[in-house]
JSON list of N, CA and C in Angstrom, two decimals:
[
{"chain": "A", "resi": 1, "resn": "MET", "atom": "N", "xyz": [0.85, -1.18, 0.00]},
{"chain": "A", "resi": 1, "resn": "MET", "atom": "CA", "xyz": [0.00, 0.00, 0.00]},
{"chain": "A", "resi": 1, "resn": "MET", "atom": "C", "xyz": [0.89, 1.23, 0.00]},
{"chain": "A", "resi": 2, "resn": "SER", "atom": "N", "xyz": [0.65, 2.13, -0.93]},
{"chain": "A", "resi": 2, "resn": "SER", "atom": "CA", "xyz": [1.46, 3.34, -0.99]},
{"chain": "A", "resi": 2, "resn": "SER", "atom": "C", "xyz": [0.89, 4.40, -0.04]},
{"chain": "A", "resi": 3, "resn": "THR", "atom": "N", "xyz": [1.78, 5.21, 0.48]},
{"chain": "A", "resi": 3, "resn": "THR", "atom": "CA", "xyz": [1.34, 6.29, 1.36]},
{"chain": "A", "resi": 3, "resn": "THR", "atom": "C", "xyz": [1.28, 7.58, 0.57]},
{"chain": "A", "resi": 4, "resn": "GLN", "atom": "N", "xyz": [0.52, 8.50, 1.07]},
{"chain": "A", "resi": 4, "resn": "GLN", "atom": "CA", "xyz": [0.35, 9.81, 0.43]},
{"chain": "A", "resi": 4, "resn": "GLN", "atom": "C", "xyz": [0.64, 10.90, 1.46]},
{"chain": "A", "resi": 5, "resn": "PRO", "atom": "N", "xyz": [1.91, 11.13, 1.75]},
{"chain": "A", "resi": 5, "resn": "PRO", "atom": "CA", "xyz": [2.24, 12.08, 2.81]},
{"chain": "A", "resi": 5, "resn": "PRO", "atom": "C", "xyz": [1.86, 13.53, 2.50]},
{"chain": "A", "resi": 6, "resn": "ASN", "atom": "N", "xyz": [1.74, 13.88, 1.22]},
{"chain": "A", "resi": 6, "resn": "ASN", "atom": "CA", "xyz": [1.42, 15.26, 0.86]},
{"chain": "A", "resi": 6, "resn": "ASN", "atom": "C", "xyz": [-0.06, 15.48, 0.58]},
{"chain": "A", "resi": 7, "resn": "ASN", "atom": "N", "xyz": [-0.89, 14.49, 0.84]},
{"chain": "A", "resi": 7, "resn": "ASN", "atom": "CA", "xyz": [-2.32, 14.61, 0.58]},
{"chain": "A", "resi": 7, "resn": "ASN", "atom": "C", "xyz": [-3.06, 14.67, 1.91]},
{"chain": "A", "resi": 8, "resn": "PRO", "atom": "N", "xyz": [-3.50, 15.86, 2.32]},
{"chain": "A", "resi": 8, "resn": "PRO", "atom": "CA", "xyz": [-4.19, 15.98, 3.62]},
{"chain": "A", "resi": 8, "resn": "PRO", "atom": "C", "xyz": [-5.55, 15.29, 3.66]},
{"chain": "A", "resi": 9, "resn": "LEU", "atom": "N", "xyz": [-6.11, 14.94, 2.50]},
{"chain": "A", "resi": 9, "resn": "LEU", "atom": "CA", "xyz": [-7.40, 14.25, 2.48]},
{"chain": "A", "resi": 9, "resn": "LEU", "atom": "C", "xyz": [-7.25, 12.73, 2.61]},
{"chain": "A", "resi": 10, "resn": "HIS", "atom": "N", "xyz": [-6.03, 12.24, 2.46]},
{"chain": "A", "resi": 10, "resn": "HIS", "atom": "CA", "xyz": [-5.81, 10.80, 2.53]},
{"chain": "A", "resi": 10, "resn": "HIS", "atom": "C", "xyz": [-6.16, 10.28, 3.92]},
{"chain": "A", "resi": 11, "resn": "GLY", "atom": "N", "xyz": [-7.04, 9.30, 3.95]},
{"chain": "A", "resi": 11, "resn": "GLY", "atom": "CA", "xyz": [-7.44, 8.70, 5.21]},
{"chain": "A", "resi": 11, "resn": "GLY", "atom": "C", "xyz": [-8.56, 9.43, 5.93]},
{"chain": "A", "resi": 12, "resn": "LYS", "atom": "N", "xyz": [-9.01, 10.53, 5.39]},
{"chain": "A", "resi": 12, "resn": "LYS", "atom": "CA", "xyz": [-10.11, 11.29, 6.00]},
{"chain": "A", "resi": 12, "resn": "LYS", "atom": "C", "xyz": [-11.44, 10.83, 5.42]},
{"chain": "A", "resi": 13, "resn": "LYS", "atom": "N", "xyz": [-12.38, 10.56, 6.28]},
{"chain": "A", "resi": 13, "resn": "LYS", "atom": "CA", "xyz": [-13.72, 10.18, 5.83]},
{"chain": "A", "resi": 13, "resn": "LYS", "atom": "C", "xyz": [-14.51, 11.45, 5.54]},
{"chain": "A", "resi": 14, "resn": "LEU", "atom": "N", "xyz": [-15.39, 11.36, 4.56]},
{"chain": "A", "resi": 14, "resn": "LEU", "atom": "CA", "xyz": [-16.23, 12.50, 4.20]},
{"chain": "A", "resi": 14, "resn": "LEU", "atom": "C", "xyz": [-17.07, 12.96, 5.40]},
{"chain": "A", "resi": 15, "resn": "ALA", "atom": "N", "xyz": [-17.53, 12.02, 6.19]},
{"chain": "A", "resi": 15, "resn": "ALA", "atom": "CA", "xyz": [-18.32, 12.36, 7.38]},
{"chain": "A", "resi": 15, "resn": "ALA", "atom": "C", "xyz": [-17.50, 13.21, 8.35]},
{"chain": "A", "resi": 16, "resn": "ASP", "atom": "N", "xyz": [-16.23, 12.87, 8.52]},
{"chain": "A", "resi": 16, "resn": "ASP", "atom": "CA", "xyz": [-15.36, 13.63, 9.41]},
{"chain": "A", "resi": 16, "resn": "ASP", "atom": "C", "xyz": [-15.13, 15.05, 8.87]},
{"chain": "A", "resi": 17, "resn": "ILE", "atom": "N", "xyz": [-14.96, 15.15, 7.55]},
{"chain": "A", "resi": 17, "resn": "ILE", "atom": "CA", "xyz": [-14.74, 16.45, 6.93]},
{"chain": "A", "resi": 17, "resn": "ILE", "atom": "C", "xyz": [-15.95, 17.35, 7.13]},
{"chain": "A", "resi": 18, "resn": "VAL", "atom": "N", "xyz": [-17.13, 16.83, 6.82]},
{"chain": "A", "resi": 18, "resn": "VAL", "atom": "CA", "xyz": [-18.36, 17.62, 6.96]},
{"chain": "A", "resi": 18, "resn": "VAL", "atom": "C", "xyz": [-18.59, 18.01, 8.42]},
{"chain": "A", "resi": 19, "resn": "THR", "atom": "N", "xyz": [-18.39, 17.08, 9.32]},
{"chain": "A", "resi": 19, "resn": "THR", "atom": "CA", "xyz": [-18.60, 17.35, 10.75]},
{"chain": "A", "resi": 19, "resn": "THR", "atom": "C", "xyz": [-17.63, 18.43, 11.25]},
{"chain": "A", "resi": 20, "resn": "GLU", "atom": "N", "xyz": [-16.38, 18.33, 10.84]},
{"chain": "A", "resi": 20, "resn": "GLU", "atom": "CA", "xyz": [-15.38, 19.30, 11.28]},
{"chain": "A", "resi": 20, "resn": "GLU", "atom": "C", "xyz": [-15.68, 20.70, 10.72]},
{"chain": "A", "resi": 21, "resn": "LEU", "atom": "N", "xyz": [-16.05, 20.75, 9.44]},
{"chain": "A", "resi": 21, "resn": "LEU", "atom": "CA", "xyz": [-16.39, 22.04, 8.84]},
{"chain": "A", "resi": 21, "resn": "LEU", "atom": "C", "xyz": [-17.63, 22.64, 9.50]},
{"chain": "A", "resi": 22, "resn": "GLN", "atom": "N", "xyz": [-18.62, 21.80, 9.77]},
{"chain": "A", "resi": 22, "resn": "GLN", "atom": "CA", "xyz": [-19.85, 22.29, 10.39]},
{"chain": "A", "resi": 22, "resn": "GLN", "atom": "C", "xyz": [-19.57, 22.81, 11.80]},
{"chain": "A", "resi": 23, "resn": "ALA", "atom": "N", "xyz": [-18.73, 22.12, 12.54]},
{"chain": "A", "resi": 23, "resn": "ALA", "atom": "CA", "xyz": [-18.40, 22.56, 13.89]},
{"chain": "A", "resi": 23, "resn": "ALA", "atom": "C", "xyz": [-17.64, 23.88, 13.87]},
{"chain": "A", "resi": 24, "resn": "HIS", "atom": "N", "xyz": [-16.79, 24.07, 12.87]},
{"chain": "A", "resi": 24, "resn": "HIS", "atom": "CA", "xyz": [-15.98, 25.29, 12.81]},
{"chain": "A", "resi": 24, "resn": "HIS", "atom": "C", "xyz": [-16.76, 26.47, 12.21]},
{"chain": "A", "resi": 25, "resn": "TYR", "atom": "N", "xyz": [-17.41, 26.24, 11.06]},
{"chain": "A", "resi": 25, "resn": "TYR", "atom": "CA", "xyz": [-18.07, 27.32, 10.34]},
{"chain": "A", "resi": 25, "resn": "TYR", "atom": "C", "xyz": [-19.57, 27.43, 10.61]},
{"chain": "A", "resi": 26, "resn": "GLY", "atom": "N", "xyz": [-20.23, 26.31, 10.80]},
{"chain": "A", "resi": 26, "resn": "GLY", "atom": "CA", "xyz": [-21.69, 26.30, 10.95]},
{"chain": "A", "resi": 26, "resn": "GLY", "atom": "C", "xyz": [-22.37, 26.14, 9.59]},
{"chain": "A", "resi": 27, "resn": "TRP", "atom": "N", "xyz": [-23.60, 25.68, 9.62]},
{"chain": "A", "resi": 27, "resn": "TRP", "atom": "CA", "xyz": [-24.34, 25.41, 8.38]},
{"chain": "A", "resi": 27, "resn": "TRP", "atom": "C", "xyz": [-24.59, 26.68, 7.57]},
{"chain": "A", "resi": 28, "resn": "GLU", "atom": "N", "xyz": [-24.87, 27.78, 8.25]},
{"chain": "A", "resi": 28, "resn": "GLU", "atom": "CA", "xyz": [-25.20, 29.01, 7.53]},
{"chain": "A", "resi": 28, "resn": "GLU", "atom": "C", "xyz": [-24.04, 29.48, 6.65]},
{"chain": "A", "resi": 29, "resn": "TYR", "atom": "N", "xyz": [-22.85, 29.50, 7.21]},
{"chain": "A", "resi": 29, "resn": "TYR", "atom": "CA", "xyz": [-21.68, 29.92, 6.44]},
{"chain": "A", "resi": 29, "resn": "TYR", "atom": "C", "xyz": [-21.37, 28.92, 5.34]},
{"chain": "A", "resi": 30, "resn": "MET", "atom": "N", "xyz": [-21.48, 27.65, 5.63]},
{"chain": "A", "resi": 30, "resn": "MET", "atom": "CA", "xyz": [-21.22, 26.62, 4.61]},
{"chain": "A", "resi": 30, "resn": "MET", "atom": "C", "xyz": [-22.21, 26.77, 3.45]},
{"chain": "A", "resi": 31, "resn": "GLY", "atom": "N", "xyz": [-23.47, 27.04, 3.76]},
{"chain": "A", "resi": 31, "resn": "GLY", "atom": "CA", "xyz": [-24.47, 27.25, 2.73]},
{"chain": "A", "resi": 31, "resn": "GLY", "atom": "C", "xyz": [-24.23, 28.51, 1.93]},
{"chain": "A", "resi": 32, "resn": "TYR", "atom": "N", "xyz": [-23.64, 29.51, 2.58]},
{"chain": "A", "resi": 32, "resn": "TYR", "atom": "CA", "xyz": [-23.30, 30.74, 1.88]},
{"chain": "A", "resi": 32, "resn": "TYR", "atom": "C", "xyz": [-22.14, 30.50, 0.91]},
{"chain": "A", "resi": 33, "resn": "GLN", "atom": "N", "xyz": [-21.13, 29.76, 1.37]},
{"chain": "A", "resi": 33, "resn": "GLN", "atom": "CA", "xyz": [-19.96, 29.48, 0.54]},
{"chain": "A", "resi": 33, "resn": "GLN", "atom": "C", "xyz": [-20.26, 28.51, -0.59]},
{"chain": "A", "resi": 34, "resn": "ILE", "atom": "N", "xyz": [-21.03, 27.46, -0.28]},
{"chain": "A", "resi": 34, "resn": "ILE", "atom": "CA", "xyz": [-21.39, 26.44, -1.26]},
{"chain": "A", "resi": 34, "resn": "ILE", "atom": "C", "xyz": [-22.91, 26.35, -1.24]},
{"chain": "A", "resi": 35, "resn": "ASN", "atom": "N", "xyz": [-23.55, 26.96, -2.21]},
{"chain": "A", "resi": 35, "resn": "ASN", "atom": "CA", "xyz": [-25.01, 27.08, -2.22]},
{"chain": "A", "resi": 35, "resn": "ASN", "atom": "C", "xyz": [-25.66, 25.78, -2.69]},
{"chain": "A", "resi": 36, "resn": "ILE", "atom": "N", "xyz": [-25.81, 24.86, -1.74]},
{"chain": "A", "resi": 36, "resn": "ILE", "atom": "CA", "xyz": [-26.52, 23.61, -2.01]},
{"chain": "A", "resi": 36, "resn": "ILE", "atom": "C", "xyz": [-27.56, 23.41, -0.91]},
{"chain": "A", "resi": 37, "resn": "ARG", "atom": "N", "xyz": [-28.69, 22.84, -1.29]},
{"chain": "A", "resi": 37, "resn": "ARG", "atom": "CA", "xyz": [-29.83, 22.72, -0.38]},
{"chain": "A", "resi": 37, "resn": "ARG", "atom": "C", "xyz": [-29.50, 21.95, 0.91]},
{"chain": "A", "resi": 38, "resn": "CYS", "atom": "N", "xyz": [-28.63, 20.97, 0.81]},
{"chain": "A", "resi": 38, "resn": "CYS", "atom": "CA", "xyz": [-28.35, 20.18, 2.02]},
{"chain": "A", "resi": 38, "resn": "CYS", "atom": "C", "xyz": [-27.63, 21.01, 3.09]},
{"chain": "A", "resi": 39, "resn": "PHE", "atom": "N", "xyz": [-27.11, 22.18, 2.72]},
{"chain": "A", "resi": 39, "resn": "PHE", "atom": "CA", "xyz": [-26.51, 23.10, 3.69]},
{"chain": "A", "resi": 39, "resn": "PHE", "atom": "C", "xyz": [-27.45, 24.25, 4.06]},
{"chain": "A", "resi": 40, "resn": "THR", "atom": "N", "xyz": [-28.42, 24.56, 3.21]},
{"chain": "A", "resi": 40, "resn": "THR", "atom": "CA", "xyz": [-29.25, 25.74, 3.42]},
{"chain": "A", "resi": 40, "resn": "THR", "atom": "C", "xyz": [-30.65, 25.45, 3.94]},
{"chain": "A", "resi": 41, "resn": "HIS", "atom": "N", "xyz": [-31.20, 24.29, 3.64]},
{"chain": "A", "resi": 41, "resn": "HIS", "atom": "CA", "xyz": [-32.58, 23.96, 4.03]},
{"chain": "A", "resi": 41, "resn": "HIS", "atom": "C", "xyz": [-32.59, 22.71, 4.90]},
{"chain": "A", "resi": 42, "resn": "ASP", "atom": "N", "xyz": [-32.86, 22.89, 6.17]},
{"chain": "A", "resi": 42, "resn": "ASP", "atom": "CA", "xyz": [-32.92, 21.80, 7.14]},
{"chain": "A", "resi": 42, "resn": "ASP", "atom": "C", "xyz": [-31.65, 20.93, 7.08]},
{"chain": "A", "resi": 43, "resn": "PRO", "atom": "N", "xyz": [-30.48, 21.53, 7.32]},
{"chain": "A", "resi": 43, "resn": "PRO", "atom": "CA", "xyz": [-29.21, 20.80, 7.16]},
{"chain": "A", "resi": 43, "resn": "PRO", "atom": "C", "xyz": [-28.97, 19.74, 8.23]},
{"chain": "A", "resi": 44, "resn": "SER", "atom": "N", "xyz": [-28.32, 18.69, 7.81]},
{"chain": "A", "resi": 44, "resn": "SER", "atom": "CA", "xyz": [-27.84, 17.66, 8.74]},
{"chain": "A", "resi": 44, "resn": "SER", "atom": "C", "xyz": [-26.66, 16.96, 8.09]},
{"chain": "A", "resi": 45, "resn": "VAL", "atom": "N", "xyz": [-25.86, 16.33, 8.89]},
{"chain": "A", "resi": 45, "resn": "VAL", "atom": "CA", "xyz": [-24.70, 15.60, 8.37]},
{"chain": "A", "resi": 45, "resn": "VAL", "atom": "C", "xyz": [-25.19, 14.47, 7.47]},
{"chain": "A", "resi": 46, "resn": "LYS", "atom": "N", "xyz": [-26.23, 13.76, 7.89]},
{"chain": "A", "resi": 46, "resn": "LYS", "atom": "CA", "xyz": [-26.73, 12.62, 7.12]},
{"chain": "A", "resi": 46, "resn": "LYS", "atom": "C", "xyz": [-27.20, 13.04, 5.72]},
{"chain": "A", "resi": 47, "resn": "SER", "atom": "N", "xyz": [-28.00, 14.11, 5.64]},
{"chain": "A", "resi": 47, "resn": "SER", "atom": "CA", "xyz": [-28.49, 14.55, 4.33]},
{"chain": "A", "resi": 47, "resn": "SER", "atom": "C", "xyz": [-27.34, 15.08, 3.47]},
{"chain": "A", "resi": 48, "resn": "SER", "atom": "N", "xyz": [-26.39, 15.75, 4.09]},
{"chain": "A", "resi": 48, "resn": "SER", "atom": "CA", "xyz": [-25.25, 16.27, 3.36]},
{"chain": "A", "resi": 48, "resn": "SER", "atom": "C", "xyz": [-24.41, 15.13, 2.78]},
{"chain": "A", "resi": 49, "resn": "LEU", "atom": "N", "xyz": [-24.16, 14.11, 3.57]},
{"chain": "A", "resi": 49, "resn": "LEU", "atom": "CA", "xyz": [-23.36, 12.97, 3.09]},
{"chain": "A", "resi": 49, "resn": "LEU", "atom": "C", "xyz": [-24.06, 12.26, 1.94]},
{"chain": "A", "resi": 50, "resn": "LYS", "atom": "N", "xyz": [-25.36, 12.10, 2.04]},
{"chain": "A", "resi": 50, "resn": "LYS", "atom": "CA", "xyz": [-26.11, 11.44, 0.98]},
{"chain": "A", "resi": 50, "resn": "LYS", "atom": "C", "xyz": [-25.96, 12.21, -0.33]},
{"chain": "A", "resi": 51, "resn": "PHE", "atom": "N", "xyz": [-26.11, 13.53, -0.27]},
{"chain": "A", "resi": 51, "resn": "PHE", "atom": "CA", "xyz": [-25.99, 14.35, -1.48]},
{"chain": "A", "resi": 51, "resn": "PHE", "atom": "C", "xyz": [-24.56, 14.38, -2.00]},
{"chain": "A", "resi": 52, "resn": "LEU", "atom": "N", "xyz": [-23.59, 14.59, -1.11]},
{"chain": "A", "resi": 52, "resn": "LEU", "atom": "CA", "xyz": [-22.20, 14.72, -1.53]},
{"chain": "A", "resi": 52, "resn": "LEU", "atom": "C", "xyz": [-21.65, 13.43, -2.13]},
{"chain": "A", "resi": 53, "resn": "ARG", "atom": "N", "xyz": [-22.11, 12.31, -1.66]},
{"chain": "A", "resi": 53, "resn": "ARG", "atom": "CA", "xyz": [-21.64, 11.03, -2.22]},
{"chain": "A", "resi": 53, "resn": "ARG", "atom": "C", "xyz": [-22.17, 10.79, -3.63]},
{"chain": "A", "resi": 54, "resn": "ARG", "atom": "N", "xyz": [-23.31, 11.39, -3.96]},
{"chain": "A", "resi": 54, "resn": "ARG", "atom": "CA", "xyz": [-23.89, 11.22, -5.30]},
{"chain": "A", "resi": 54, "resn": "ARG", "atom": "C", "xyz": [-23.53, 12.35, -6.26]},
{"chain": "A", "resi": 55, "resn": "THR", "atom": "N", "xyz": [-22.92, 13.42, -5.75]},
{"chain": "A", "resi": 55, "resn": "THR", "atom": "CA", "xyz": [-22.69, 14.61, -6.57]},
{"chain": "A", "resi": 55, "resn": "THR", "atom": "C", "xyz": [-21.20, 14.99, -6.51]},
{"chain": "A", "resi": 56, "resn": "PRO", "atom": "N", "xyz": [-20.42, 14.55, -7.48]},
{"chain": "A", "resi": 56, "resn": "PRO", "atom": "CA", "xyz": [-18.97, 14.79, -7.44]},
{"chain": "A", "resi": 56, "resn": "PRO", "atom": "C", "xyz": [-18.56, 16.26, -7.40]},
{"chain": "A", "resi": 57, "resn": "TRP", "atom": "N", "xyz": [-19.26, 17.14, -8.12]},
{"chain": "A", "resi": 57, "resn": "TRP", "atom": "CA", "xyz": [-18.86, 18.55, -8.13]},
{"chain": "A", "resi": 57, "resn": "TRP", "atom": "C", "xyz": [-19.04, 19.18, -6.75]},
{"chain": "A", "resi": 58, "resn": "ALA", "atom": "N", "xyz": [-20.09, 18.79, -6.04]},
{"chain": "A", "resi": 58, "resn": "ALA", "atom": "CA", "xyz": [-20.34, 19.33, -4.70]},
{"chain": "A", "resi": 58, "resn": "ALA", "atom": "C", "xyz": [-19.31, 18.79, -3.72]},
{"chain": "A", "resi": 59, "resn": "ARG", "atom": "N", "xyz": [-18.98, 17.52, -3.84]},
{"chain": "A", "resi": 59, "resn": "ARG", "atom": "CA", "xyz": [-17.97, 16.92, -2.96]},
{"chain": "A", "resi": 59, "resn": "ARG", "atom": "C", "xyz": [-16.62, 17.61, -3.17]},
{"chain": "A", "resi": 60, "resn": "THR", "atom": "N", "xyz": [-16.29, 17.91, -4.42]},
{"chain": "A", "resi": 60, "resn": "THR", "atom": "CA", "xyz": [-15.04, 18.61, -4.72]},
{"chain": "A", "resi": 60, "resn": "THR", "atom": "C", "xyz": [-15.01, 19.97, -4.05]},
{"chain": "A", "resi": 61, "resn": "LYS", "atom": "N", "xyz": [-16.12, 20.69, -4.08]},
{"chain": "A", "resi": 61, "resn": "LYS", "atom": "CA", "xyz": [-16.18, 22.01, -3.44]},
{"chain": "A", "resi": 61, "resn": "LYS", "atom": "C", "xyz": [-16.00, 21.90, -1.92]},
{"chain": "A", "resi": 62, "resn": "VAL", "atom": "N", "xyz": [-16.61, 20.88, -1.32]},
{"chain": "A", "resi": 62, "resn": "VAL", "atom": "CA", "xyz": [-16.47, 20.69, 0.12]},
{"chain": "A", "resi": 62, "resn": "VAL", "atom": "C", "xyz": [-15.02, 20.33, 0.46]},
{"chain": "A", "resi": 63, "resn": "GLU", "atom": "N", "xyz": [-14.40, 19.48, -0.36]},
{"chain": "A", "resi": 63, "resn": "GLU", "atom": "CA", "xyz": [-13.00, 19.12, -0.12]},
{"chain": "A", "resi": 63, "resn": "GLU", "atom": "C", "xyz": [-12.10, 20.33, -0.27]},
{"chain": "A", "resi": 64, "resn": "GLN", "atom": "N", "xyz": [-12.38, 21.20, -1.25]},
{"chain": "A", "resi": 64, "resn": "GLN", "atom": "CA", "xyz": [-11.60, 22.42, -1.41]},
{"chain": "A", "resi": 64, "resn": "GLN", "atom": "C", "xyz": [-11.78, 23.35, -0.22]},
{"chain": "A", "resi": 65, "resn": "MET", "atom": "N", "xyz": [-12.99, 23.42, 0.31]},
{"chain": "A", "resi": 65, "resn": "MET", "atom": "CA", "xyz": [-13.26, 24.24, 1.49]},
{"chain": "A", "resi": 65, "resn": "MET", "atom": "C", "xyz": [-12.47, 23.69, 2.69]},
{"chain": "A", "resi": 66, "resn": "TYR", "atom": "N", "xyz": [-12.42, 22.37, 2.80]},
{"chain": "A", "resi": 66, "resn": "TYR", "atom": "CA", "xyz": [-11.69, 21.73, 3.89]},
{"chain": "A", "resi": 66, "resn": "TYR", "atom": "C", "xyz": [-10.19, 21.99, 3.76]},
{"chain": "A", "resi": 67, "resn": "LEU", "atom": "N", "xyz": [-9.66, 21.93, 2.54]},
{"chain": "A", "resi": 67, "resn": "LEU", "atom": "CA", "xyz": [-8.24, 22.20, 2.33]},
{"chain": "A", "resi": 67, "resn": "LEU", "atom": "C", "xyz": [-7.90, 23.65, 2.68]},
{"chain": "A", "resi": 68, "resn": "ALA", "atom": "N", "xyz": [-8.79, 24.58, 2.34]},
{"chain": "A", "resi": 68, "resn": "ALA", "atom": "CA", "xyz": [-8.59, 25.98, 2.70]},
{"chain": "A", "resi": 68, "resn": "ALA", "atom": "C", "xyz": [-8.63, 26.15, 4.22]},
{"chain": "A", "resi": 69, "resn": "TYR", "atom": "N", "xyz": [-9.53, 25.42, 4.87]},
{"chain": "A", "resi": 69, "resn": "TYR", "atom": "CA", "xyz": [-9.63, 25.44, 6.34]},
{"chain": "A", "resi": 69, "resn": "TYR", "atom": "C", "xyz": [-8.33, 24.94, 6.97]},
{"chain": "A", "resi": 70, "resn": "LEU", "atom": "N", "xyz": [-7.78, 23.84, 6.42]},
{"chain": "A", "resi": 70, "resn": "LEU", "atom": "CA", "xyz": [-6.52, 23.31, 6.94]},
{"chain": "A", "resi": 70, "resn": "LEU", "atom": "C", "xyz": [-5.36, 24.28, 6.71]},
{"chain": "A", "resi": 71, "resn": "LYS", "atom": "N", "xyz": [-5.39, 24.96, 5.57]},
{"chain": "A", "resi": 71, "resn": "LYS", "atom": "CA", "xyz": [-4.32, 25.92, 5.25]},
{"chain": "A", "resi": 71, "resn": "LYS", "atom": "C", "xyz": [-4.34, 27.09, 6.24]},
{"chain": "A", "resi": 72, "resn": "LYS", "atom": "N", "xyz": [-5.54, 27.52, 6.64]},
{"chain": "A", "resi": 72, "resn": "LYS", "atom": "CA", "xyz": [-5.65, 28.63, 7.61]},
{"chain": "A", "resi": 72, "resn": "LYS", "atom": "C", "xyz": [-5.33, 28.17, 9.03]},
{"chain": "A", "resi": 73, "resn": "ASN", "atom": "N", "xyz": [-5.44, 26.88, 9.28]},
{"chain": "A", "resi": 73, "resn": "ASN", "atom": "CA", "xyz": [-5.19, 26.32, 10.61]},
{"chain": "A", "resi": 73, "resn": "ASN", "atom": "C", "xyz": [-4.18, 25.18, 10.50]},
{"chain": "A", "resi": 74, "resn": "PRO", "atom": "N", "xyz": [-2.91, 25.48, 10.26]},
{"chain": "A", "resi": 74, "resn": "PRO", "atom": "CA", "xyz": [-1.91, 24.42, 10.00]},
{"chain": "A", "resi": 74, "resn": "PRO", "atom": "C", "xyz": [-1.67, 23.47, 11.16]},
{"chain": "A", "resi": 75, "resn": "ASN", "atom": "N", "xyz": [-2.02, 23.87, 12.38]},
{"chain": "A", "resi": 75, "resn": "ASN", "atom": "CA", "xyz": [-1.81, 23.00, 13.54]},
{"chain": "A", "resi": 75, "resn": "ASN", "atom": "C", "xyz": [-2.85, 21.88, 13.61]},
{"chain": "A", "resi": 76, "resn": "LEU", "atom": "N", "xyz": [-3.86, 21.88, 12.74]},
{"chain": "A", "resi": 76, "resn": "LEU", "atom": "CA", "xyz": [-4.91, 20.85, 12.77]},
{"chain": "A", "resi": 76, "resn": "LEU", "atom": "C", "xyz": [-4.57, 19.62, 11.98]},
{"chain": "A", "resi": 77, "resn": "LYS", "atom": "N", "xyz": [-3.59, 19.66, 11.10]},
{"chain": "A", "resi": 77, "resn": "LYS", "atom": "CA", "xyz": [-3.23, 18.52, 10.27]},
{"chain": "A", "resi": 77, "resn": "LYS", "atom": "C", "xyz": [-2.85, 17.40, 11.13]}
]
């Protein structure tokens, strides 16, 4: 098995990413940054995961948001 030392998403579950972003930013800000219904209308981790797993463009945006979050908070890696 090859390792990916330069990939901060390696080994991270989507559920952990969404939960961490929600705890830090909150649903309102996430919905403002990425305008998708699962963040703006009755948000929950479960509904967000269901949508993000079926929608690659939305998942990419969430992953990019998470990478920006890690860049602003380097001690969290």
